[in-house]
Every structure is written in C-alpha cells, then in structure tokens.
XYZ file of C-alpha atoms in Angstrom:
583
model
C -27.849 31.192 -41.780
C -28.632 26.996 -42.536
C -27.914 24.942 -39.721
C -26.840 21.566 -40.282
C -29.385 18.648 -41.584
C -29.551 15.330 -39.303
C -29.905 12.380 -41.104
C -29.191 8.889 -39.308
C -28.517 5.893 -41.433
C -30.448 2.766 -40.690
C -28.233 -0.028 -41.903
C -29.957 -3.444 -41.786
C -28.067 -6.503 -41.684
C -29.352 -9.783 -43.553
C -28.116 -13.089 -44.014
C -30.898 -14.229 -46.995
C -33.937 -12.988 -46.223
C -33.311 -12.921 -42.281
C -32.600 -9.897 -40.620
C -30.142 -10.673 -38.385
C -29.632 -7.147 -36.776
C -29.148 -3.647 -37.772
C -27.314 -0.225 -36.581
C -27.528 3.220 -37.132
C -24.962 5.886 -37.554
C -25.326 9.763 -38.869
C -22.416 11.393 -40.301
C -23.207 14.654 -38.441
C -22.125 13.165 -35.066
C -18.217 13.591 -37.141
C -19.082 16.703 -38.751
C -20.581 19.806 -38.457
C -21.779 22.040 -41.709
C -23.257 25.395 -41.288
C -23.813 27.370 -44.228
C -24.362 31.072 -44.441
C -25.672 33.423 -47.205
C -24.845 37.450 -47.519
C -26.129 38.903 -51.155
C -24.776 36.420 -53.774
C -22.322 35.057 -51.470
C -22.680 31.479 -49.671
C -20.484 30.912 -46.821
C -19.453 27.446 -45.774
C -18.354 26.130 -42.379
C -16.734 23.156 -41.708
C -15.453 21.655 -38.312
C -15.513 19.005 -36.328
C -18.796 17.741 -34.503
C -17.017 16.583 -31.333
C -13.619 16.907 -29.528
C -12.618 13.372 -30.355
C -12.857 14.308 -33.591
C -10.241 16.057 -35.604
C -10.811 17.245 -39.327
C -7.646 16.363 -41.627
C -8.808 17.410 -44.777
C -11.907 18.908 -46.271
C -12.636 18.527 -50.277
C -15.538 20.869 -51.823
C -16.406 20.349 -55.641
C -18.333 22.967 -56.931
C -20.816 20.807 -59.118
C -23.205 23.131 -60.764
C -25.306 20.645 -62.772
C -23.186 17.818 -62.654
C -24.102 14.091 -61.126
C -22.000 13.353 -58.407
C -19.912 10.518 -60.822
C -19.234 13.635 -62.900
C -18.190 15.918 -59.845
C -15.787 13.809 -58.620
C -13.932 14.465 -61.750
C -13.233 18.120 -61.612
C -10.885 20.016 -59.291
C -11.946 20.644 -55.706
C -11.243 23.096 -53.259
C -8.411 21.541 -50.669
C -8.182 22.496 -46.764
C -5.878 20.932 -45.128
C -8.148 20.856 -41.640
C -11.574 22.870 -41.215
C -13.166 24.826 -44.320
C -14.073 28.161 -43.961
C -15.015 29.848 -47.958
C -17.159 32.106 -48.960
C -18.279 31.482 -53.123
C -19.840 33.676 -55.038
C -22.975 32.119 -56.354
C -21.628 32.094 -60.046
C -19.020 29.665 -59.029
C -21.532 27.288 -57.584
C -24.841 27.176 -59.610
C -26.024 26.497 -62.971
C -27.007 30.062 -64.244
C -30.054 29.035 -66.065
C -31.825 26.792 -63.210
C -30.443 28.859 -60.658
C -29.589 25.422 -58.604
C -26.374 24.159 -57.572
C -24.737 21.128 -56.034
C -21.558 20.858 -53.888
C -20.207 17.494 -53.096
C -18.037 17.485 -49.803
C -15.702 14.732 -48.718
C -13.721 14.963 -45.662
C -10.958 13.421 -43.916
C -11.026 12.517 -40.352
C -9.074 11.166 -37.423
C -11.284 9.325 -35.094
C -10.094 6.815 -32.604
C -6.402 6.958 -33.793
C -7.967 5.812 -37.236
C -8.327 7.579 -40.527
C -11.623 7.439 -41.981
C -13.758 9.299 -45.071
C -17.526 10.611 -45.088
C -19.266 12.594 -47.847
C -22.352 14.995 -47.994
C -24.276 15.674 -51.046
C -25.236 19.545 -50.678
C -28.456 21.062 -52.814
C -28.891 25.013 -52.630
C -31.498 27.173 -54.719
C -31.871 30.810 -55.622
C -35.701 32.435 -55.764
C -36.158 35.490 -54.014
C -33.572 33.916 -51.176
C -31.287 31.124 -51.022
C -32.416 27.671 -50.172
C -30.435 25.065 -49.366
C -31.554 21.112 -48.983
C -30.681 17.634 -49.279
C -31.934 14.072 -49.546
C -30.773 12.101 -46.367
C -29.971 8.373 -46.711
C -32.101 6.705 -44.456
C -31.693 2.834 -45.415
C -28.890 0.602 -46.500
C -29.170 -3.058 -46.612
C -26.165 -5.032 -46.232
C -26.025 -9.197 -47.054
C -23.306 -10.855 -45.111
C -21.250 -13.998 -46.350
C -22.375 -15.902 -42.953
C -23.829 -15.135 -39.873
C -21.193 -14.816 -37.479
C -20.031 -11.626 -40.270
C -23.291 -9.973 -38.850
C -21.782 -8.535 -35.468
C -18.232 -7.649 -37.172
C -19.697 -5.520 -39.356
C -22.311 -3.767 -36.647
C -19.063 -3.162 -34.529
C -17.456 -1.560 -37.644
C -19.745 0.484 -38.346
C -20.551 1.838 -34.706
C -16.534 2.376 -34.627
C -15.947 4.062 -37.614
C -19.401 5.079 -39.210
C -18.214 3.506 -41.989
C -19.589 0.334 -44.556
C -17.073 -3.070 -44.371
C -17.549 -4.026 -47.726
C -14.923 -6.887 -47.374
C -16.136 -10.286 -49.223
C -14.946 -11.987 -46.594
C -17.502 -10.608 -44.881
C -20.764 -8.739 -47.189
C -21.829 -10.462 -50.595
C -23.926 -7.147 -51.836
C -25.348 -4.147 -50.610
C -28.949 -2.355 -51.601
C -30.513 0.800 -51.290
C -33.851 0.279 -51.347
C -35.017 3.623 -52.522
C -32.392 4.298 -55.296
C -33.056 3.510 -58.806
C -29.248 5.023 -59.838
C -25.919 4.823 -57.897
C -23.052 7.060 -58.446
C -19.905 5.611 -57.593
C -16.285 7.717 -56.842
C -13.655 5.646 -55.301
C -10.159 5.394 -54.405
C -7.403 3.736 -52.800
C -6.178 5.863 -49.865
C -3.225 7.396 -51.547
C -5.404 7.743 -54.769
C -7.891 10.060 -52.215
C -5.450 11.972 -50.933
C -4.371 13.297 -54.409
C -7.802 13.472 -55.759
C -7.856 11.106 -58.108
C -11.185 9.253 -57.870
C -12.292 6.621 -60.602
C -16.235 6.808 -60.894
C -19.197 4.903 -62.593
C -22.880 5.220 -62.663
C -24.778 1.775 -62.290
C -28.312 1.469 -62.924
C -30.375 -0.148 -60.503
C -30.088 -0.330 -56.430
C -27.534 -2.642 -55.650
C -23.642 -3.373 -55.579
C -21.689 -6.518 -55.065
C -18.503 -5.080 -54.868
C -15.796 -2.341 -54.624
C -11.792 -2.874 -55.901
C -10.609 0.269 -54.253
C -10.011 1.107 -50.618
C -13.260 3.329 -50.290
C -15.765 3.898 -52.192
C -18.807 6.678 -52.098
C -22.191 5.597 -53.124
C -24.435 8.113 -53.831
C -28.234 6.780 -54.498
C -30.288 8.768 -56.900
C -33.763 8.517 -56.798
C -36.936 9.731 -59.111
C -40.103 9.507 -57.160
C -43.525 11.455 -57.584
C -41.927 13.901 -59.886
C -39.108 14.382 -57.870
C -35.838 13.137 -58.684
C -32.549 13.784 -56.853
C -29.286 12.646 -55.168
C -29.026 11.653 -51.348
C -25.901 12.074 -49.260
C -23.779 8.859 -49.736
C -22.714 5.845 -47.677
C -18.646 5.115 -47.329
C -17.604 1.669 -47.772
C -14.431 0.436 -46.976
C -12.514 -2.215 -48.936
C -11.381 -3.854 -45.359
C -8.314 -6.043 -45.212
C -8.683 -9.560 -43.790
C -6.647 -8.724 -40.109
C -3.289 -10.879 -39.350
C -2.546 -12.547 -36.541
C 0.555 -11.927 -33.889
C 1.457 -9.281 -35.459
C 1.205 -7.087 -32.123
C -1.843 -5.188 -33.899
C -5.276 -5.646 -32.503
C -7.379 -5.003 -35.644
C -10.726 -5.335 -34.425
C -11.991 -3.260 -37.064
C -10.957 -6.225 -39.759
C -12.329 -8.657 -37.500
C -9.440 -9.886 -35.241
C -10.466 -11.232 -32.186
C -9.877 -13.657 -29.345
C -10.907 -16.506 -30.574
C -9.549 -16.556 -33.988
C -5.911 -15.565 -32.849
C -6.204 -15.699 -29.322
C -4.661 -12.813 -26.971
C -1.458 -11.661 -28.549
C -2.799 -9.248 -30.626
C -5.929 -7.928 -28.793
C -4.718 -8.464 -25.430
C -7.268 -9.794 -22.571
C -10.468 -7.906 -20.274
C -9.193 -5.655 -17.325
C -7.132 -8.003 -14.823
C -6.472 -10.715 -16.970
C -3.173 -11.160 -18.904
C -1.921 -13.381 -21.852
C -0.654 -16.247 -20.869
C 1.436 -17.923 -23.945
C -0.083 -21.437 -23.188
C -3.411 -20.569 -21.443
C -4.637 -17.856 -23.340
C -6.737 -15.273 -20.989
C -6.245 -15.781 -17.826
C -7.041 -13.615 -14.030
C -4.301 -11.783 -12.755
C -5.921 -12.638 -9.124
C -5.788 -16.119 -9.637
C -1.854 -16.344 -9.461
C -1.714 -16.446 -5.537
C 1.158 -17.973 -3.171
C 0.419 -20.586 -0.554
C 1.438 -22.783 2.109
C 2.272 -25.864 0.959
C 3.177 -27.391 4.680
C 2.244 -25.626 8.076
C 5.956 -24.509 8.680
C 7.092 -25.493 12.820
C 7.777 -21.318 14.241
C 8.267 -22.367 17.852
C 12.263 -21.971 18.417
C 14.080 -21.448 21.409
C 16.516 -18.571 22.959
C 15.225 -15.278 21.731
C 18.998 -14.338 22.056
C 20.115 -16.027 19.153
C 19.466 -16.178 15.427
C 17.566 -19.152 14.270
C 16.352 -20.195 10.827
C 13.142 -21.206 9.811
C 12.123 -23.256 6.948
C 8.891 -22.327 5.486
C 7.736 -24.132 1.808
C 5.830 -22.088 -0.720
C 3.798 -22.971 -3.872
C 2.750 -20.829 -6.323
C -1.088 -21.454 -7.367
C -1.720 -21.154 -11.346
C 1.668 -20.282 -12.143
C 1.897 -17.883 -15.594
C 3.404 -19.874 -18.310
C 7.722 -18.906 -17.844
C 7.582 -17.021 -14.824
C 10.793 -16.325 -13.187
C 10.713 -15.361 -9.325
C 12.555 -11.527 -9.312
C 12.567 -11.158 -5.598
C 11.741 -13.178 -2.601
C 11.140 -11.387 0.847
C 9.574 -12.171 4.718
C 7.984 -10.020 6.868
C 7.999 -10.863 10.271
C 6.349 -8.505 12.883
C 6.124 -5.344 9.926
C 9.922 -5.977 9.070
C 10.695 -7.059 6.242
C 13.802 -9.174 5.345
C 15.368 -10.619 2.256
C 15.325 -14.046 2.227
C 16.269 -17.538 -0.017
C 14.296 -19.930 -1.930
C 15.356 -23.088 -3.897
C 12.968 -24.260 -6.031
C 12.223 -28.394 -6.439
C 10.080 -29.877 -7.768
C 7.308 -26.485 -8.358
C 7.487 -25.711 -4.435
C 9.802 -23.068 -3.237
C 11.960 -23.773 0.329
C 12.456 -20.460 1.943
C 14.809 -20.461 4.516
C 13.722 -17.659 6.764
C 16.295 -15.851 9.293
C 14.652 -14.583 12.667
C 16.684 -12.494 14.078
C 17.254 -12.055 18.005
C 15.107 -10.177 20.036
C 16.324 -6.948 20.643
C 14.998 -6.603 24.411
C 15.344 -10.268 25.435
C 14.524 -11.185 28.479
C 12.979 -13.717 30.230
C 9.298 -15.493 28.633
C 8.024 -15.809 25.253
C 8.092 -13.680 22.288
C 5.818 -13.892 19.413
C 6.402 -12.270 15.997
C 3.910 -11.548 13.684
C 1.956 -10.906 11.578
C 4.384 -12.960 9.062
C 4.404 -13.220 5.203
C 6.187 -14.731 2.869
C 6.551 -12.077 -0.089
C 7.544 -13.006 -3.978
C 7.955 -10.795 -6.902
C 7.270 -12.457 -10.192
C 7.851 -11.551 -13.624
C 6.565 -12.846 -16.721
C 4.835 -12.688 -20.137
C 1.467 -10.970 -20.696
C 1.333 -11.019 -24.609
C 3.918 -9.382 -26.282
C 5.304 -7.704 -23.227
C 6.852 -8.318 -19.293
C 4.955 -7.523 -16.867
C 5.668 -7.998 -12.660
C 3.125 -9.380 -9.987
C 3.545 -9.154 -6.266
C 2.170 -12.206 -4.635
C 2.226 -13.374 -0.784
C 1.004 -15.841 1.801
C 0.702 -15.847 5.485
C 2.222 -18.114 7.709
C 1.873 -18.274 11.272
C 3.125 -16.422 14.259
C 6.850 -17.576 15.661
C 6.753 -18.127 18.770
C 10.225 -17.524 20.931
C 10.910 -19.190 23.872
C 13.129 -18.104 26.428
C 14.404 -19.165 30.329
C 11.895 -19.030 32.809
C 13.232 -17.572 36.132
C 12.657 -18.382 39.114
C 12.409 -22.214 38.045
C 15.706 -22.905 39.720
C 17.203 -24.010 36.729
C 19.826 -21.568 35.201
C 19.272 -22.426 31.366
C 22.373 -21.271 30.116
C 21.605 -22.299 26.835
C 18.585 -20.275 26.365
C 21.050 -17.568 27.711
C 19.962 -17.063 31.065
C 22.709 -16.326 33.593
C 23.986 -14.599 36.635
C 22.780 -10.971 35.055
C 19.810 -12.131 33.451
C 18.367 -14.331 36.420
C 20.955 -14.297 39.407
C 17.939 -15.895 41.436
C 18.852 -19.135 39.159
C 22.523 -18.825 38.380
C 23.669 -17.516 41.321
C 26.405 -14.725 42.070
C 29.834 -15.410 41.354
C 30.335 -12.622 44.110
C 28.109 -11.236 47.042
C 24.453 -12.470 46.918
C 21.360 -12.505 44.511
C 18.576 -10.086 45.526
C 15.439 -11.816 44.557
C 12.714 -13.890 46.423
C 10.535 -16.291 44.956
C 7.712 -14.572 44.999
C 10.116 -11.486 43.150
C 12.559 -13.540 40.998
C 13.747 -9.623 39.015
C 16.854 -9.307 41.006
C 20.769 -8.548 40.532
C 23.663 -9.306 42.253
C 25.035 -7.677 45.324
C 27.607 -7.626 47.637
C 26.949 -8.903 50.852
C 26.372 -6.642 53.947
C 29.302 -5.787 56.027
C 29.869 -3.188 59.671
C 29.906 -0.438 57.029
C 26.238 -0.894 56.163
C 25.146 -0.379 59.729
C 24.844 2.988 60.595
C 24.089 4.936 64.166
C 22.527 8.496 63.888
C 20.740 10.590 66.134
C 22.269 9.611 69.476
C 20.984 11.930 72.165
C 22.192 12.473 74.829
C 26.469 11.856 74.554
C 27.301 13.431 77.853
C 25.664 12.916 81.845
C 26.922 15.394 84.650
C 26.316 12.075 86.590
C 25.376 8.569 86.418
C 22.035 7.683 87.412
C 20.632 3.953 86.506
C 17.470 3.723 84.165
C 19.056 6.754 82.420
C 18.302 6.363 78.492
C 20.164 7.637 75.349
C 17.993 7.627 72.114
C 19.687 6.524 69.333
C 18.951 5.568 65.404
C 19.916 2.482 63.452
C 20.016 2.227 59.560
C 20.924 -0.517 57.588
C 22.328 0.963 53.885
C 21.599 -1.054 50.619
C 18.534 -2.904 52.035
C 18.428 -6.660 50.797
C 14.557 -6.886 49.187
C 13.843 -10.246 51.828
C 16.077 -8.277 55.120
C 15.104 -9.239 58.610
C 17.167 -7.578 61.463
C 17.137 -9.657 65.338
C 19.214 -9.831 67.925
C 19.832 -6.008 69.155
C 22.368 -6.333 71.195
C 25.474 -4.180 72.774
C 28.533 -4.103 74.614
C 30.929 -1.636 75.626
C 33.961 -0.887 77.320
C 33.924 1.583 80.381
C 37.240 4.129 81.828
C 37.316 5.901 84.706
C 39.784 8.690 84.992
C 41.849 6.815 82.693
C 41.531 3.351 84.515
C 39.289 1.061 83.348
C 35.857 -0.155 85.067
C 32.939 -2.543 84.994
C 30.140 -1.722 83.238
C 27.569 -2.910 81.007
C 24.579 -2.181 78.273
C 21.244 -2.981 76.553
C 19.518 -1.850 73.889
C 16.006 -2.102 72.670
C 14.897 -1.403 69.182
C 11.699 -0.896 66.809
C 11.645 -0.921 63.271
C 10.183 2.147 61.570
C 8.760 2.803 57.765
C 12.358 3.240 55.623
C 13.244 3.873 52.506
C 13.253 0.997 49.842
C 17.179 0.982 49.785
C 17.635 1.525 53.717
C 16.308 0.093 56.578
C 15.402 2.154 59.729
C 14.845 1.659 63.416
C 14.277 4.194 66.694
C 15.986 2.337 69.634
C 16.857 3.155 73.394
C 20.823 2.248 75.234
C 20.698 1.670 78.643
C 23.822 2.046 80.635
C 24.485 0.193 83.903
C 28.203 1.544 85.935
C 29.133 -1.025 88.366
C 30.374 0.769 91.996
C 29.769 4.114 90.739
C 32.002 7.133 92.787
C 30.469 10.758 91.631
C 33.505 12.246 92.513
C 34.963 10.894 89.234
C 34.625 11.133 85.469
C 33.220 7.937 83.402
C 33.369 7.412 79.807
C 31.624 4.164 78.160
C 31.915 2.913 74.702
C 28.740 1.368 73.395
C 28.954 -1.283 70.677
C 26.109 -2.261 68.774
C 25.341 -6.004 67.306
C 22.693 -6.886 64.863
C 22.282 -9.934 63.102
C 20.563 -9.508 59.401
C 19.108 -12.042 57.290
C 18.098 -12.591 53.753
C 17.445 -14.347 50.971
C 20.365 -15.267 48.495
C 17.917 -15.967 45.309
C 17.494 -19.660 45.349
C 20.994 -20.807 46.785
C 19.252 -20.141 50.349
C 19.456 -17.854 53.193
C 22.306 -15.231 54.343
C 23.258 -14.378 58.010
C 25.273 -11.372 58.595
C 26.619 -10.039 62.439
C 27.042 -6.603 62.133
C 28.344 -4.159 64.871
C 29.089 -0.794 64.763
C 30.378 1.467 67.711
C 28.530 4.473 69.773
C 30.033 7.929 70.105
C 31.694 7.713 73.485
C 29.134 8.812 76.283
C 30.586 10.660 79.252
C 29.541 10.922 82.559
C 31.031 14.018 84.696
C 32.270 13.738 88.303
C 30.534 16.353 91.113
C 30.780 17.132 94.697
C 29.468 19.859 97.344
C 32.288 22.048 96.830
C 33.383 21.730 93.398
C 32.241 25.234 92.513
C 28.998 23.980 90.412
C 25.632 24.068 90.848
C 24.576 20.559 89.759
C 21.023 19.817 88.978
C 20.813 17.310 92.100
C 22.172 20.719 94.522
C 20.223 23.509 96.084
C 21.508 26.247 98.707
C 19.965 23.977 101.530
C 21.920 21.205 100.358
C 25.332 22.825 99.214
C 25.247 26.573 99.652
C-alpha cells in the first residue's frame, strides 16, 4: 500500500523584483490518494481529505508514455464523486520501460464554490511496484500593482487555486521548469473533457484564455528529467458591484463597492448613506427631563415625555412604540417633529389608592425600528429611561378634605366628616371610618349579683358589670350615676341609689367596668315587701375626627331588686332569728 505524498506549494508574490508576500497551499489538504498494489493490479483511492470537502468528479487518464499535453487528449476514466479502480498494469504502463503515468484531475466543492486540482502520478515495475512524483514546490506570481498582492494571497488561501486575472497578475514562473505543459478549459469545456493543450518552452506564462488552466512544469536536472504535479490557475472574472453577490474571491470588497454586496463586520449593518455602521450606536434618548410628579393617584393622567433617536439608520420607520412603567408595559403614541418623537404616556390609576405618594418605576420608553441593512429589512429594539413618576395623593389628618385628589368621607372621614354618626379617628390615628353615634342600646348591665334581699339592711352592696358595645377608639366614660324608683306592696316609696365604678382591661370593640349599687330605703317596715328599680347614667365622650368632641348620656335600667318582708311568727327562719330570739 502507497500512502499519499505531501507537497506544499510556496507561491511567492512580486511586484518587480520586490517580494511583496507569499502563501502556501498543498493540494492534499482537498484530497486524499492512496494507492494499492496486489500482483499486476494497482488499486486507486480517491476521497476527500476533509469533511468540508466534497469530491464532485474524479478524471484518471491512463498516460503510459505520454506528456501530460498529450494525456489530456485521450479518454479518461469518469466518477461522478470518489474513485475507487483497480487497473491492470497493461492498461497503465508502457510495456517496454515498464513505467507509467496517470494524470488525475478532480472536481471539488469547497466553501459553496467549485474548484479544480490535478496530480501528476509516476509508478514503476522492478521486482515490486514503485510509485513517485515530483512535488511543485515554487511558483512565482508578478502582480499588475501592489494592492493585487493581498487579493491574490486571499484567493489562494480560499480556494488553493492561482488568480491568473490581468487585472490582477502580469506573468507567472516556475523557477525550476525548463518545459510547461498546458491543458485548459472553460468550465463547461472541463466538464465534458474537452481540454485544449500546448507545450511552451521555457519557465514562464503571461497568460491563460480559458477558465482554468493546468500547468504542469517539466524539468531535466542531473540526469533526471520529469513532470511535477501542476498548479491550477483560474481565469477570474473582474467582480460587479450591487449585484447582492459578495465576490471576494474576484476581489470585491468594501471599499471599492461599499457594503451592499459584502455586507459589514459582526454588529454593524449597511446603512444606504453611511456605509458600515454599529448596530449599538443607534440608541434612544431623552431629549428634555420629562415633569412625572402628577396628582390624585385615583385618576388617569398623561404624561408627555420627548424622545430622540441618536444616529438614526438612513429610512428608518418606527414599527412600534411602547412604555414601561413599574414592569408594565403599555402601548403608547408618538408624533414625530422636527427628528424628536412626543410620546404621550398614559399612567394609569393606582389600583390600591390610598392616602400618600406613589412612585412608579423603573420607566422606559420602548421603540421598535425597522430599516435597511443592505439589500434586506432588518428590526432593532431601542429604549431610554426616564425617571420615576411620582403620585401624589391627600394627606389625612391635615384637616383639609381634598376632594379633588379624591379624598372623602370613606377615604379620610377624620377630614371630610360623616354625613351620618361620627368619624372614628384621633389625630394621632387619622385610619378611621364612620360610625353611628352611641345610643342606651350600647350600654349594657351584666353580672348583677345579688337581685333579691330577705331584708333591707343599709351599706348592703349589689355587684354589677357595665359594658359599653362598639367602643369609639378616643372613649372616656364619667359621671356613674343612678336613680331608681322604689314600691312597696304595690304603693310607692322613697328611696334612693349610688353607684361606684372602675374601669377594667376590655376588648378593643367594648369597653368594660366592675362597679358596686348601693341602695338606701327611706322609713323602712320589715314587715313588708320592697322592690327598687335601679337606673344607670353614664356620660361617654369621644373624638368625632377633626369636627371635635362627642358627648353622649346613656342610661340603661337594673333588673328589679327585691327586698322580702319578715317577722317572729311568719313561719321562717330568717338569717337575723335564732330559737332564743323567735322559737
């Protein structure tokens, strides 16, 4: 088994005598030849050298003794992707030198372009098979004018192939050669196999008239003479301008036809005026600081907030305009005078609004922009940010009732006052609601103990609770006070009461006291029956939010308290009796 030859191609660049620069390639980094040999049989492999590469075509001329100029002539074996053949040696070599010569040209797709190589193949028979061949290791290529130099180094490092343009090279020379032999072609021409040769003498050529063209140097040095693998050169086109095409390979670039064709660096677009310009540069600013302090977060309001766009794109058109107040966003409306943009921006009212100031934000104003990079439309989101909004709202507890920033009676009774009953708020707690005002039914007696005497004695005492329902937040209670009405035996009688009372830990919606009724009977008689009727009077105060002070009597009545009638005789026992003093 033969392994494939490497063979790079040094190919210098001059512009008179100066070398300006120079560039290698090697044909094996596109293809990859392995040859085999069994008996009298050669086998021949051919297949791509890389995955980027794909093999379209292979041609193999069986040469024998012919020069390559000669070869090219007679009919090859076709494959329309790799080669894989096995010849007999007969079909290959000249019979009497036992050497033959296969000339291989192949077709291949390499960055989405079509491109040729060759190989020049030598293989002997003498006890075993030997196969050879002459590398090209030097071509020297003369440019029309300097700035040619780098188009064709980038050619060639693209498509490991010659420019031989004369826009671009005057001559070429291989240094080494004393013979070149020439097949050529334009591409249709190549496909069919029909190649026009020629055999110059001498090292150099100043031309081609077909699309490609194979060189293949021969050589005769210290008794050797032979034919090296050939360099492809390519009759390149001069490129054309806007035609949507980038041809770098002919020599298009920026500066000779600007960005339409070969499009701009990574974040830069075409701009139809400007030429290459940053995508980042096209930002959105301020062009005032808009005024976001409004009033009455229970209303709408509209802000005005003006816009510029920095380094506009040359035609841009504005797709969509949006805010984003707080994380929301909104659509919105901008008119456009004079290259700044008025966007009227709607703030909506504040779902939960209450009393104080709101502020919304972070805020952005938000444009979508369309326009032309090159040949095509493209879309940019740009922004700015603009500052907070502040909301203003009442203030309660200022004694104002700012009905236009929507405070009122619900919101802040302590300002606006009940239309009914009284607010429940204090200065120092303005978060109140209306109420009605206390009345008898809020005073409540529990507890009393005890309800019935068998008999009156003074200093007696009956305990007794008082409550006071739906407990104003500022309530003071004086004044415990009582009356009552007294019957004896269904007559009435004198009589009269006090009460004494001390407030106790309540509830936040009642208010609680333990208190003590004292009874006093005027002319009391044992031998009859008493029942008084206790009436209890309170006065309660509080605060009526900022219109002042409430004062409320309330009374509420006693269970009726007995007192029973006794006497030696009357067939009980009474506490006050024993047998010594009523047996």
């Amino acid at each position: 088994m033969s392994l494939p030859f490497v063979s790079a191609v040094n190919v210098k660049i001059f512009y008179g005598t100066s070398l300006l620069t120079s560039v290698s390639y090697n044909p094996q980094d596109l293809v990859k030849r392995v040859f085999g040999f069994e008996g009298d049989t050669v086998l021949i492999n051919i297949t791509s050298a890389t995955g980027s590469v794909s093999i379209e075509k292979v041609y193999i001329y069986k040469c024998k003794g012919k020069n390559p100029s000669e070869c090219v002539q007679t009919t090859p074996d076709v494959f329309e992707s790799d080669a894989n053949k096995a010849y007999d040696w007969s079909e290959i070599a000249n019979q009497t030198s036992q050497k033959g010569c296969l000339m291989i040209i192949v077709k291949i797709l390499t960055n989405d372009k079509i491109v040729w190589t060759g190989f020049w193949e030598n293989i002997e028979k003498n006890n075993g098979f030997n196969r050879y061949e002459y590398p090209l290791d030097e071509v020297d290529v003369y440019v029309k004018d300097t700035e040619k130099a780098s188009l064709v180094r980038n050619f060639i490092e693209s498509f490991k192939v010659i420019p031989f343009s004369p826009e671009w090279v005057t001559r070429v020379v291989f240094p080494t050669a004393s013979m070149l032999y020439e097949a050529g072609g334009n591409k249709q021409e190549i496909e069919n196999q029909e190649f026009v040769s020629k055999t110059e003498t001498g090292n150099q050529e100043t031309g081609i008239d077909k699309d490609y063209y194979f060189i293949f140097p021969g050589f005769s040095s210290q008794g050797i003479t032979g034919v090296m693998n050939p360099a492809l050169f390519y009759l390149n086109p001069l490129y054309t301008c806007d035609n949507q095409d980038c041809e770098e390979e002919l020599g298009e670039r920026q500066a000779a036809c600007g960005c339409f064709d070969c499009g701009c660096l990574s974040g830069q677009y075409c701009d139809i005026e400007h030429g290459c310009r940053v995508l980042d540069m096209i930002k959105l600013s301020l062009v005032s600081t808009p005024n976001t302090k409004i009033s009455n977060c229970y209303e709408e309001h509209i802000i005005v907030v003006p816009v510029k766009i920095i380094n506009p794109p040359t035609g841009l058109s504005v797709v969509e305009e949006k805010a984003s107040l707080g994380g929301k966003e909104y659509e919105i409306s901008c008119e456009e005078s004079s290259e700044t943009y008025v966007c009227n921006v709607t703030v909506p009212p504040v779902p939960s609004c209450d009393e104080g100031t709101y502020e919304v934000g972070p805020n952005r104003i938000m444009f979508k922009i369309r326009f032309n990079n090159a040949h095509e439309t493209i879309e940019k989101d740009i922004s700015v940010e603009f500052p907070n909004i502040t909301i203003g709202s009442f203030e309660c507890g200022n004694n104002q009732c700012e009905t236009e920033l929507g405070e009122s009676s619900v919101t802040c009774c302590y300002d606006c006052g009940c239309s009914d009953g009284y607010c429940d708020a204090v200065p120092s707690d303005t978060e109140g609601y209306c109420r009605q005002d206390l009345g008898n039914e809020n005073l409540r007696i529990v507890n009393v103990n005890p309800t019935h005497f068998y008999t009156f004695n003074p200093g007696d005492l009956i305990s007794f609770g008082a409550e006071i329902t739906e407990r104003p937040k500022s309530l003071s209670v004086s004044n415990w006070e009582c009356s009552l009405t007294c019957s004896v035996e269904g007559n009435s009688c004198s009589a009269s009461c006090s009460v004494s009372c001390n407030e106790e830990p309540g509830s936040e919606n009642t208010y609680n006291a333990t208190c003590t009724l004292s009874v006093n009977i005027d002319g009391y008689d044992s031998l009859k029956s008493y029942t008084v009727y206790p009436v209890l009077n309170v006065t309660a105060k509080y605060v009526n939010g900022s219109k002042g002070s409430v004062t409320k009597e309330l009374s509420k009545a006693f269970p009726a308290i007995s007192y029973g009638a006794h006497w030696c005789g009357d067939n009980k026992c009474d506490p006050d009796e024993s047998s010594d003093s009523c047996c």
